[in-house]
Amino acid sequence: MNPVALFWLLLAISFICYKLKRKKLSRVLAATAFILLFLFSVTPLPIWMLRNLEQQYHTYNPDSKSTQRPILVLGGGHTNDASLAYVHRLSVPALSRLAEAVRLYNLQPGSKIVLSGYSESGQMPNAVVMARSALSLGVAAKDTMMMVKPATTWEEAKYFKKRFGTAQEFILVTSASHMPRAMEAFRKLGMKPIAAPANYQIQKEPDSSLYPWKPSPNNLMYTETAFHEYVGRLYYKWFKEE
């Protein structure tokens, strides 16, 4: 999914073709590599692809009827640096997701926050780091629950279904770009999620163009994120069954 890796892969194959006297194919591959690099680092295409994902669901503001809906926060990664406070160990996506969950928790007295995220290499699970971060942000311990086993969105959906069933509506918190795939996964398993997106990467400033034509390393990151989500949605659609 990485556009830089794709660029160098195409150049490497182009070089091999050149050595094998396949010069026409070599030129085509090299030209393709540079065209793709231009598209994914200079043009507004990456911003458009990612914004198309992020704008499918908008900020959720609960009404008076939603006080008993649990809030599920999907895992987003963290560091295991023990010198840092738990809240500072969270990745940017995880911290943004947790902040959104705490905001909704404060608007819904009596609600529960379900924190998800597995353990990498036997270290502390992401769910535990988020739960302890939530406590430091004022969430009551009795209002937190954890799912420490799921490693993917699909596994999170299956585990949540097994634990909570399909009858109750719940608020699903994840990154805005990931929300379409997450909603599809939970709905495919018969559940009733309400989208509460967080971690918007494409943010429009009033006095600047949303789609500039200029080289930017952010464009490469946007491309990788968008490709990951689009391919992931196809994979869930074709290969995942209830």
Short mmCIF file of C-alpha atoms in Angstrom, two decimals, residues 1 45-54 56 177 180-181 184 222-238:
data_model
loop_
_atom_site.label_atom_id
_atom_site.label_comp_id
_atom_site.label_asym_id
_atom_site.label_seq_id
_atom_site.Cartn_x
_atom_site.Cartn_y
_atom_site.Cartn_z
CA MET A 1 0.00 0.00 0.00
CA LEU A 45 -5.63 13.11 -5.77
CA PRO A 46 -4.50 11.75 -2.35
CA ILE A 47 -6.42 14.49 -0.53
CA TRP A 48 -9.53 13.76 -2.59
CA MET A 49 -9.30 9.99 -1.95
CA LEU A 50 -8.90 10.40 1.80
CA ARG A 51 -11.50 13.15 2.14
CA ASN A 52 -13.98 10.97 0.26
CA LEU A 53 -13.61 8.43 3.07
CA GLU A 54 -13.58 10.91 5.94
CA GLN A 56 -18.99 9.76 4.65
CA SER A 177 -10.98 7.43 7.23
CA PRO A 180 -16.71 3.35 6.37
CA ARG A 181 -14.91 -0.01 6.58
CA GLU A 184 -19.61 -2.13 7.00
CA TYR A 222 -2.76 10.11 2.65
CA THR A 223 -2.33 7.78 -0.33
CA GLU A 224 -1.18 4.89 1.82
CA THR A 225 -4.06 5.37 4.28
CA ALA A 226 -6.66 5.63 1.51
CA PHE A 227 -5.35 2.57 -0.37
CA HIS A 228 -5.34 0.56 2.86
CA GLU A 229 -8.98 1.41 3.50
CA TYR A 230 -10.24 0.88 -0.05
CA VAL A 231 -8.49 -2.48 -0.38
CA GLY A 232 -9.63 -3.45 3.13
CA ARG A 233 -13.26 -2.74 2.25
CA LEU A 234 -13.02 -4.95 -0.82
CA TYR A 235 -11.39 -7.70 1.21
CA TYR A 236 -14.14 -7.63 3.84
CA LYS A 237 -16.80 -7.57 1.14
CA TRP A 238 -15.44 -10.53 -0.80
#
